[in-house]
Amino acid sequence: MKLDVLLGLQWGDEGKGKIVDVLTPKYDVIARFQGGPNAGHTLEFNNIKHVLHTIPSGIFHPEKVNIIGNGVVIDPVIFRKEIESLKKYNLTFSNLYISKKAHFILPTHRMLDAASEAAKGVTKIGSTLKGIGPTYMDKTGRNGLRVGDILAPDFKQRYEFLKKKHIDILNQHDFTYDINEYEADWFEGIDTIRSFQLVDSEYMVNQFLNDKKSVLAEGAQGTMLDIDFGSYPFVTSSNTICAGASTGLGVAPNKFGEVMGIVKAYCTRVGSGPFPTELNDNTGEEMRKVGNEFGSTTGRPRRCGWLDLPALKYSIMINGVTQIILTKADVLSVFDTIKVCTSYKIEGKTTDQLPYDVNLPIEPIYKEFKGWKKDLTNATTLNELPKEFLDYISFIEHEVKVPITIVSVGPNRKQTIIR
Ligand code: GDP
Ligand code: IMO
Ligand code: MG
């Protein structure tokens, strides 16, 4: 079988967790391939809301294999808390596997993240401060500590060696820190990880594919936060794009099947950086309120704005998206008029290409649609959707030339329409 990939096409929080959970029954294996606990993936069913940070969103289906791939970075403290909070749902986690090649976030990585952001001042990235950037820096700098290292007798010494390096750097910053308490929790988290099945997940995933098992790769963040193709430097530190599933799981590109891109019917962004269609007015405020747009990981208010087609087309190009999943259109039901940005005006010229320079002022050019002004949240079939909304869907499909195959009309598992 081929590897299918599901990823965000905007700035994250498109609804990946919900959709992976909905699609899990169709797959044998769900695998996270990048990012870490900067992610917050929300799932809702049986009147309970779950937010996952490191664990794949297929975990509520005990008969399905869930894998944390080599491209992921793991904070043992957060991982342990996640496991503890899920125990009450009678999950045994015998179906959860962790790649030995995944890297650890150390307590000092978090401190380095905070020191780096503090040093940047007004140009700060708006990081989730989970230590993501410094951990990936140590990975590419060939200093990192990996999950498989906990099996080595000198693990503690390796930890101390890396910690010392970090402390030396922290001492150069005018930054106060105290790691003692957090360090004890960290080693408790390491003990939790020790109790899991630590695997060479690249062999596992390829064996599953050879055995004709279906595997879904679950992305974190979104394409516009990709380290190479996002609005650098206002990005995360991993490849969030489809190619990241190849390096983050060890699956060759010729084994890729469907690439499902998730798109919110509008846009949100947490943290700093360019956001051409951002609405700093009552409309943006209304979107935030109705869409409950507050970060799943940090609780920060998300910046809100209209759908941005030039950015979406770019994401589709970079990822080779074969299907689009549209979420949260129900939030737009409150508006009389709905706008979609079809091109940008930059330095007096109209374009639909994203500029290299993230500081260039961009004026979005909009097409307006009549709002549907109807509650979508109870719709279960396409026939129940208002014509104005179906026109909106057709317009997007026509513009981006990729079919919208799933429409999500609410946070619950059941509020999903397969076209
Ligand atoms: P992720 O990071 O991509 O998994 O997305 P988040 O979980 O961070 O944010 C998406 C939010 O929207 C969560 O609170 C979801 O419960 C919620 N959500 C997902 N799909 C829909 C939808 O179609 N409509 C509404 N109203 N909420 C949704
Ligand atoms: P999910 O998987 C939204 C943003 C941060 C910040 C930038 C860098 O839930 O969609 P980092 O902590 O990686 O150093 O932060 O990226 N960011 C996200 N925004 N959803 C996420 O994940 C995000 N993960 C990181 O807000 O702007
Ligand atoms: Mg999220």
Coordinates of C-alpha atoms and ligand atoms in Angstrom, one line a residue:
M1 CA 0.0 0.0 0.0
K2 CA 1.0 3.6 -0.3
L3 CA 1.5 6.1 2.6
D4 CA -1.3 8.7 2.8
V5 CA -0.4 12.0 4.3
L6 CA -2.7 14.5 6.1
L7 CA -1.3 17.9 6.8
G8 CA -2.3 21.5 7.5
L9 CA -2.1 23.9 4.6
Q10 CA -2.3 27.2 6.6
W11 CA -0.6 28.3 9.8
G12 CA -1.7 25.2 11.9
D13 CA -4.8 24.5 13.9
E14 CA -6.8 23.6 10.8
G15 CA -8.5 20.7 12.6
K16 CA -5.9 17.9 11.9
G17 CA -6.6 16.1 15.2
K18 CA -10.3 15.9 14.5
I19 CA -9.9 14.7 11.0
V20 CA -7.2 12.1 11.8
D21 CA -9.6 10.7 14.4
V22 CA -12.4 10.6 11.9
L23 CA -10.2 8.8 9.3
T24 CA -8.5 6.4 11.6
P25 CA -11.1 3.6 11.1
K26 CA -10.0 3.5 7.4
Y27 CA -6.3 2.9 8.3
D28 CA -4.2 0.3 10.1
V29 CA -1.5 2.6 11.3
I30 CA -1.4 6.4 12.3
A31 CA 2.1 8.0 12.5
R32 CA 3.2 11.4 13.6
F33 CA 6.2 12.5 11.5
Q34 CA 7.4 15.9 12.8
G35 CA 7.0 18.7 15.4
G36 CA 6.5 18.1 19.1
P37 CA 4.4 19.4 21.9
N38 CA 4.1 22.8 20.1
A39 CA 1.2 21.0 18.5
G40 CA -2.2 20.8 20.1
H41 CA -4.6 18.5 18.2
T42 CA -8.2 18.5 19.5
L43 CA -10.5 15.6 19.2
E44 CA -14.2 15.6 20.4
F45 CA -16.5 12.7 20.9
N46 CA -18.9 11.4 23.5
N47 CA -19.1 14.9 24.9
I48 CA -15.4 14.9 25.9
K49 CA -12.7 17.1 24.4
H50 CA -9.1 15.7 24.2
V51 CA -6.0 17.7 23.3
L52 CA -3.0 15.7 22.1
H53 CA 0.5 17.1 21.8
T54 CA 2.8 14.2 21.1
I55 CA 0.6 11.2 20.8
P56 CA -0.9 10.5 17.3
S57 CA -4.6 11.2 17.0
G58 CA -5.5 7.6 16.2
I59 CA -4.9 6.6 19.8
F60 CA -8.6 6.3 20.7
H61 CA -8.8 3.3 18.4
P62 CA -7.0 0.7 20.4
E63 CA -6.9 -1.8 17.5
K64 CA -4.9 0.6 15.4
V65 CA -1.1 1.0 15.6
N66 CA 0.0 4.5 16.6
I67 CA 3.6 5.5 16.0
I68 CA 5.6 8.5 17.1
G69 CA 8.1 8.8 14.2
N70 CA 11.8 9.7 14.1
G71 CA 11.0 13.3 12.9
V72 CA 9.2 14.1 16.2
V73 CA 10.8 15.8 19.2
I74 CA 9.5 14.6 22.6
D75 CA 9.4 16.3 25.9
P76 CA 9.2 13.4 28.4
V77 CA 7.4 15.6 31.0
I78 CA 4.6 16.6 28.5
F79 CA 4.5 13.0 27.2
R80 CA 4.0 11.6 30.7
K81 CA 1.3 14.1 31.5
E82 CA -0.5 13.2 28.2
I83 CA -0.3 9.5 29.1
E84 CA -1.5 10.1 32.6
S85 CA -4.5 12.2 31.5
L86 CA -5.6 9.5 29.0
K87 CA -5.4 6.5 31.5
K88 CA -8.9 7.1 32.8
Y89 CA -10.2 6.2 29.3
N90 CA -8.9 2.6 29.8
L91 CA -6.3 2.9 27.1
T92 CA -3.5 0.4 27.6
F93 CA -1.2 2.0 25.0
S94 CA 0.0 -1.4 23.9
N95 CA -0.7 0.0 20.4
L96 CA 1.7 3.0 20.8
Y97 CA 5.3 2.7 19.5
I98 CA 8.0 5.3 19.7
S99 CA 10.9 5.7 17.3
K100 CA 14.3 5.3 18.8
K101 CA 15.5 8.0 16.5
A102 CA 13.1 10.7 17.8
H103 CA 14.9 13.4 19.7
F104 CA 14.4 14.5 23.3
I105 CA 13.6 18.0 24.4
L106 CA 15.7 18.7 27.5
P107 CA 14.6 21.1 30.2
T108 CA 17.5 23.4 29.1
H109 CA 16.1 23.4 25.5
R110 CA 13.0 25.1 26.9
M111 CA 15.2 27.6 28.6
L112 CA 17.2 28.3 25.5
D113 CA 13.9 28.8 23.6
A114 CA 12.8 31.4 26.2
A115 CA 16.3 33.1 26.2
S116 CA 16.3 33.3 22.4
E117 CA 12.8 34.8 22.3
A118 CA 13.7 37.3 25.0
A119 CA 16.8 38.3 23.1
K120 CA 14.8 38.9 19.9
G121 CA 12.6 41.5 21.7
V122 CA 9.9 42.9 19.3
T123 CA 11.1 40.6 16.5
K124 CA 10.3 37.5 18.5
I125 CA 8.8 34.5 16.7
G126 CA 6.0 34.0 19.2
S127 CA 7.2 30.5 19.9
T128 CA 5.1 28.2 22.0
L129 CA 8.3 28.0 24.2
K130 CA 8.3 24.3 24.3
G131 CA 12.0 24.1 23.3
I132 CA 11.3 23.0 19.7
G133 CA 13.8 25.3 17.9
P134 CA 16.8 24.5 20.2
T135 CA 16.0 20.8 20.0
Y136 CA 16.0 20.7 16.3
M137 CA 19.2 22.9 16.3
D138 CA 20.9 20.2 18.4
K139 CA 19.6 17.5 16.1
T140 CA 21.1 19.2 13.0
G141 CA 24.1 20.2 15.0
R142 CA 24.7 16.6 15.8
N143 CA 24.5 17.1 19.5
G144 CA 21.0 15.7 20.2
L145 CA 19.9 13.1 22.7
R146 CA 17.6 10.4 21.1
V147 CA 15.0 8.2 22.5
G148 CA 17.1 5.1 21.8
D149 CA 19.9 6.6 24.0
I150 CA 18.0 5.8 27.1
L151 CA 19.0 2.2 26.6
A152 CA 22.7 3.1 26.8
P153 CA 24.4 2.7 30.2
D154 CA 25.9 6.2 30.0
F155 CA 22.6 8.0 29.2
K156 CA 22.8 10.2 32.3
Q157 CA 26.3 11.3 31.4
R158 CA 25.2 12.1 27.9
Y159 CA 22.4 14.1 29.3
E160 CA 24.7 16.0 31.7
F161 CA 27.2 16.7 28.8
L162 CA 24.5 18.3 26.7
K163 CA 23.0 20.2 29.6
K164 CA 26.4 21.7 30.4
K165 CA 26.7 22.9 26.8
H166 CA 23.3 24.6 27.2
I167 CA 24.1 26.1 30.6
D168 CA 27.2 27.7 29.1
I169 CA 25.1 29.3 26.4
L170 CA 22.4 30.4 28.9
N171 CA 25.1 32.0 31.1
Q172 CA 25.9 34.3 28.1
H173 CA 22.3 35.5 28.1
D174 CA 21.0 37.9 30.8
F175 CA 18.5 35.2 31.7
T176 CA 17.6 33.7 35.1
Y177 CA 16.6 30.1 35.3
D178 CA 16.1 27.2 37.7
I179 CA 16.0 23.7 36.3
N180 CA 16.0 21.6 39.4
E181 CA 12.4 20.9 39.8
Y182 CA 11.8 20.4 36.1
E183 CA 14.7 18.1 35.9
A184 CA 13.2 15.7 38.4
D185 CA 10.0 15.6 36.4
W186 CA 12.0 15.1 33.2
F187 CA 13.6 11.9 34.6
E188 CA 10.2 10.6 35.7
G189 CA 9.1 11.2 32.1
I190 CA 12.1 9.2 30.9
D191 CA 11.0 6.3 33.1
T192 CA 7.6 6.5 31.5
I193 CA 9.1 6.4 28.0
R194 CA 11.2 3.4 29.1
S195 CA 8.0 1.5 29.7
F196 CA 7.0 1.9 26.0
Q197 CA 7.9 -0.1 22.9
L198 CA 10.9 1.7 21.5
V199 CA 11.3 0.7 17.9
D200 CA 13.1 1.2 14.6
S201 CA 10.0 2.7 13.2
E202 CA 11.3 3.1 9.7
Y203 CA 11.5 -0.7 9.4
M204 CA 8.1 -1.0 11.0
V205 CA 6.3 1.4 8.7
N206 CA 7.9 0.0 5.6
Q207 CA 7.0 -3.5 6.6
F208 CA 3.4 -2.4 7.2
L209 CA 3.3 -0.9 3.7
N210 CA 4.8 -4.1 2.1
D211 CA 2.2 -6.2 4.0
K212 CA -0.5 -4.1 2.3
K213 CA -1.5 -2.3 5.5
S214 CA -2.7 1.3 5.2
V215 CA -0.7 4.0 6.9
L216 CA -1.7 7.6 7.5
A217 CA 1.0 10.1 8.3
E218 CA -0.3 12.9 10.6
G219 CA 1.3 16.3 10.2
A220 CA 1.6 19.0 12.8
Q221 CA 1.7 22.7 12.4
G222 CA 1.0 23.9 8.8
T223 CA 2.7 24.5 5.5
M224 CA 3.0 28.3 6.2
L225 CA 5.1 27.4 9.3
D226 CA 7.5 25.1 7.4
I227 CA 11.2 25.8 8.1
D228 CA 12.0 26.1 4.4
F229 CA 8.7 27.3 2.7
G230 CA 6.9 29.2 5.5
S231 CA 7.2 32.9 6.2
Y232 CA 10.8 32.6 7.5
P233 CA 11.9 33.4 10.2
F234 CA 8.3 33.3 11.6
V235 CA 8.1 29.6 11.3
T236 CA 8.6 26.4 13.3
S237 CA 11.8 24.4 13.1
S238 CA 10.7 21.3 11.2
N239 CA 9.6 20.5 7.7
T240 CA 5.8 20.5 8.1
I241 CA 5.2 19.7 4.4
C242 CA 4.6 16.4 2.7
A243 CA 8.3 15.8 2.2
G244 CA 8.7 15.9 6.0
A245 CA 6.7 12.6 6.1
S246 CA 9.4 11.0 4.1
T247 CA 12.3 12.1 6.3
G248 CA 10.2 11.9 9.5
L249 CA 9.2 8.3 9.0
G250 CA 11.7 6.9 6.6
V251 CA 9.3 6.3 3.7
A252 CA 10.5 6.9 0.2
P253 CA 8.6 9.4 -2.0
N254 CA 7.6 6.7 -4.5
K255 CA 5.5 5.1 -1.7
F256 CA 3.3 8.1 -1.2
G257 CA -0.4 7.9 -2.1
E258 CA -3.0 10.6 -1.2
V259 CA -1.9 13.9 0.2
M260 CA -4.9 15.3 2.1
G261 CA -4.6 19.0 2.9
I262 CA -6.7 20.5 5.7
V263 CA -7.9 24.1 5.2
K264 CA -9.9 26.2 7.5
A265 CA -12.7 28.2 5.7
Y266 CA -10.9 31.3 6.9
C267 CA -7.3 31.8 8.3
T268 CA -5.8 31.9 11.8
R269 CA -2.3 32.3 13.0
V270 CA -0.8 32.2 16.5
G271 CA 2.5 34.0 17.1
S272 CA 4.2 36.6 15.0
G273 CA 4.8 37.0 11.3
P274 CA 3.0 38.1 8.1
F275 CA -0.7 37.5 7.7
P276 CA -2.0 39.3 4.7
T277 CA -5.7 38.8 5.3
E278 CA -5.6 39.4 9.0
L279 CA -8.7 41.3 10.4
N280 CA -7.9 43.7 13.2
D281 CA -11.6 44.7 13.5
N282 CA -14.9 43.5 14.8
T283 CA -15.1 40.9 12.0
G284 CA -11.9 39.3 13.2
E285 CA -13.0 39.5 16.8
E286 CA -16.3 37.8 15.8
M287 CA -14.4 35.0 14.0
R288 CA -12.3 34.4 17.1
K289 CA -15.3 34.3 19.4
V290 CA -17.5 32.1 17.2
G291 CA -14.6 29.9 16.2
N292 CA -13.3 29.7 19.7
E293 CA -9.9 30.6 18.2
F294 CA -7.6 30.3 21.2
G295 CA -4.5 28.1 21.1
S296 CA -4.9 24.5 22.1
T297 CA -1.4 24.5 23.5
T298 CA -0.8 27.9 24.9
G299 CA -4.3 29.4 25.2
R300 CA -3.2 32.5 23.3
P301 CA -5.8 34.3 21.2
R302 CA -5.4 33.3 17.5
R303 CA -5.2 36.1 14.9
C304 CA -8.1 35.7 12.4
G305 CA -8.7 36.7 8.8
W306 CA -10.3 35.7 5.5
L307 CA -9.3 32.7 3.4
D308 CA -6.1 33.5 1.5
L309 CA -6.0 31.7 -1.9
P310 CA -2.5 32.7 -3.1
A311 CA -1.1 31.2 0.1
L312 CA -3.4 28.1 -0.3
K313 CA -2.3 27.6 -3.9
Y314 CA 1.3 27.8 -2.8
S315 CA 0.7 25.1 -0.1
I316 CA -1.0 22.9 -2.6
M317 CA 1.9 23.2 -5.0
I318 CA 4.6 22.5 -2.4
N319 CA 2.7 19.4 -1.0
G320 CA 1.2 17.9 -4.1
V321 CA -2.2 18.0 -2.5
T322 CA -4.6 15.5 -4.0
Q323 CA -7.7 16.2 -1.8
I324 CA -8.8 19.1 0.4
I325 CA -10.6 18.8 3.7
L326 CA -12.5 22.0 4.5
T327 CA -13.1 22.7 8.2
K328 CA -14.9 25.3 10.3
A329 CA -17.2 26.8 7.6
D330 CA -19.9 26.7 10.3
V331 CA -18.1 29.6 12.0
L332 CA -18.7 31.8 8.9
S333 CA -22.5 31.3 9.2
V334 CA -22.7 34.5 11.3
F335 CA -21.5 36.8 8.5
D336 CA -23.7 38.6 5.9
T337 CA -20.7 38.8 3.5
I338 CA -17.8 36.4 3.2
K339 CA -14.6 37.4 1.5
V340 CA -11.8 35.4 -0.1
C341 CA -8.5 36.9 -1.0
T342 CA -7.8 36.0 -4.7
S343 CA -4.5 38.0 -5.2
Y344 CA -2.2 40.5 -3.5
K345 CA -1.2 44.0 -4.4
I346 CA 2.5 44.4 -3.5
E347 CA 4.4 47.6 -4.3
G348 CA 1.6 48.6 -6.7
K349 CA 1.6 45.4 -8.7
T350 CA -1.0 42.6 -8.6
T351 CA 0.3 39.1 -8.1
D352 CA -0.7 35.8 -6.7
Q353 CA 2.8 34.9 -5.6
L354 CA 4.1 35.1 -2.1
P355 CA 6.9 37.6 -1.8
Y356 CA 10.4 36.5 -0.5
D357 CA 10.5 39.5 1.8
V358 CA 8.2 38.9 4.7
N359 CA 8.3 42.6 5.7
L360 CA 6.8 43.8 2.4
P361 CA 3.3 45.3 3.0
I362 CA 0.7 43.2 1.2
E363 CA -2.7 44.5 0.3
P364 CA -5.2 41.6 -0.2
I365 CA -7.6 41.8 -3.1
Y366 CA -10.9 40.2 -2.3
K367 CA -13.8 38.5 -4.0
E368 CA -17.1 38.8 -2.0
F369 CA -19.7 36.1 -1.5
K370 CA -23.2 36.3 -0.1
G371 CA -23.2 34.7 3.4
W372 CA -25.3 31.6 3.8
K373 CA -26.5 32.7 7.3
K374 CA -27.7 29.2 8.1
D375 CA -26.5 26.9 10.9
L376 CA -24.4 24.1 9.3
T377 CA -23.6 22.2 12.4
N378 CA -26.4 19.7 12.2
A379 CA -26.0 18.9 8.5
T380 CA -25.0 15.3 7.8
T381 CA -25.4 15.3 4.0
L382 CA -24.5 17.6 1.2
N383 CA -28.1 18.1 0.3
E384 CA -28.7 19.9 3.6
L385 CA -26.0 22.5 2.9
P386 CA -27.2 25.9 1.7
K387 CA -26.6 26.8 -1.9
E388 CA -24.5 29.8 -1.0
F389 CA -22.1 27.6 0.9
L390 CA -21.9 25.0 -2.0
D391 CA -21.1 27.9 -4.3
Y392 CA -18.3 28.9 -2.0
I393 CA -16.9 25.4 -2.1
S394 CA -17.2 25.2 -5.9
F395 CA -15.4 28.5 -6.2
I396 CA -12.4 27.3 -4.1
E397 CA -12.2 24.0 -6.0
H398 CA -12.3 25.8 -9.3
E399 CA -9.5 28.2 -8.2
V400 CA -7.2 25.6 -6.6
K401 CA -8.0 22.7 -9.0
V402 CA -8.2 20.1 -6.2
P403 CA -11.4 18.5 -5.0
I404 CA -12.8 19.1 -1.6
T405 CA -13.6 15.6 -0.4
I406 CA -14.6 16.2 3.3
V407 CA -16.4 19.1 4.9
S408 CA -16.3 19.5 8.6
V409 CA -19.1 21.5 10.2
G410 CA -18.3 21.3 13.9
P411 CA -15.7 20.0 16.3
N412 CA -17.4 16.6 17.0
R413 CA -16.4 13.5 15.2
K414 CA -20.0 13.2 13.9
Q415 CA -20.0 16.7 12.4
T416 CA -18.3 15.5 9.2
I417 CA -19.6 15.2 5.7
I418 CA -17.9 13.0 3.2
R419 CA -18.5 14.2 -0.3
Ligands
GDP1 P1 -5.1 21.0 14.9 O1 -3.9 21.6 15.5 O2 -5.0 21.2 13.4 O3 -5.5 19.6 15.3 O4 -6.3 22.0 15.3 P2 -6.7 22.4 16.8 O5 -7.3 21.3 17.5 O6 -5.5 23.2 17.4 O7 -7.7 23.6 16.5 C1 -8.9 23.3 15.8 C2 -10.1 23.7 16.7 O8 -11.3 23.7 15.9 C3 -10.4 22.7 17.8 O9 -10.9 23.3 18.9 C4 -11.4 21.7 17.2 O10 -12.2 21.1 18.2 C5 -12.2 22.7 16.4 N1 -12.8 22.2 15.1 C6 -12.3 21.3 14.3 N2 -13.1 21.2 13.2 C7 -14.1 22.1 13.4 C8 -15.2 22.4 12.6 O11 -15.5 22.0 11.5 N3 -16.0 23.4 13.1 C9 -15.8 24.0 14.3 N4 -16.6 24.9 14.7 N5 -14.7 23.6 15.1 C10 -13.9 22.7 14.6
IMO2 P1 -0.7 22.4 15.5 O1 -0.1 21.1 15.2 C1 -0.4 26.7 15.4 C2 3.6 28.5 15.8 C3 3.9 29.3 17.1 C4 4.9 30.3 16.5 C5 5.7 29.4 15.6 C6 7.0 28.8 16.2 O2 -1.6 22.4 16.7 O3 -1.4 23.0 14.3 P2 7.6 26.9 17.9 O4 6.9 26.6 19.3 O5 7.5 25.8 16.9 O6 8.9 27.5 18.1 O7 6.7 28.2 17.4 O8 4.9 28.4 15.2 N1 3.1 27.1 16.1 C7 1.9 26.7 15.8 N2 0.8 27.4 15.5 N3 -0.5 25.4 15.5 C8 0.6 24.7 15.8 O9 0.6 23.3 15.9 C9 1.8 25.3 16.1 N4 3.1 24.9 16.4 C10 3.9 26.0 16.4 O10 2.7 29.9 17.5 O11 4.3 31.3 15.8
MG3 MG -3.5 22.9 17.1

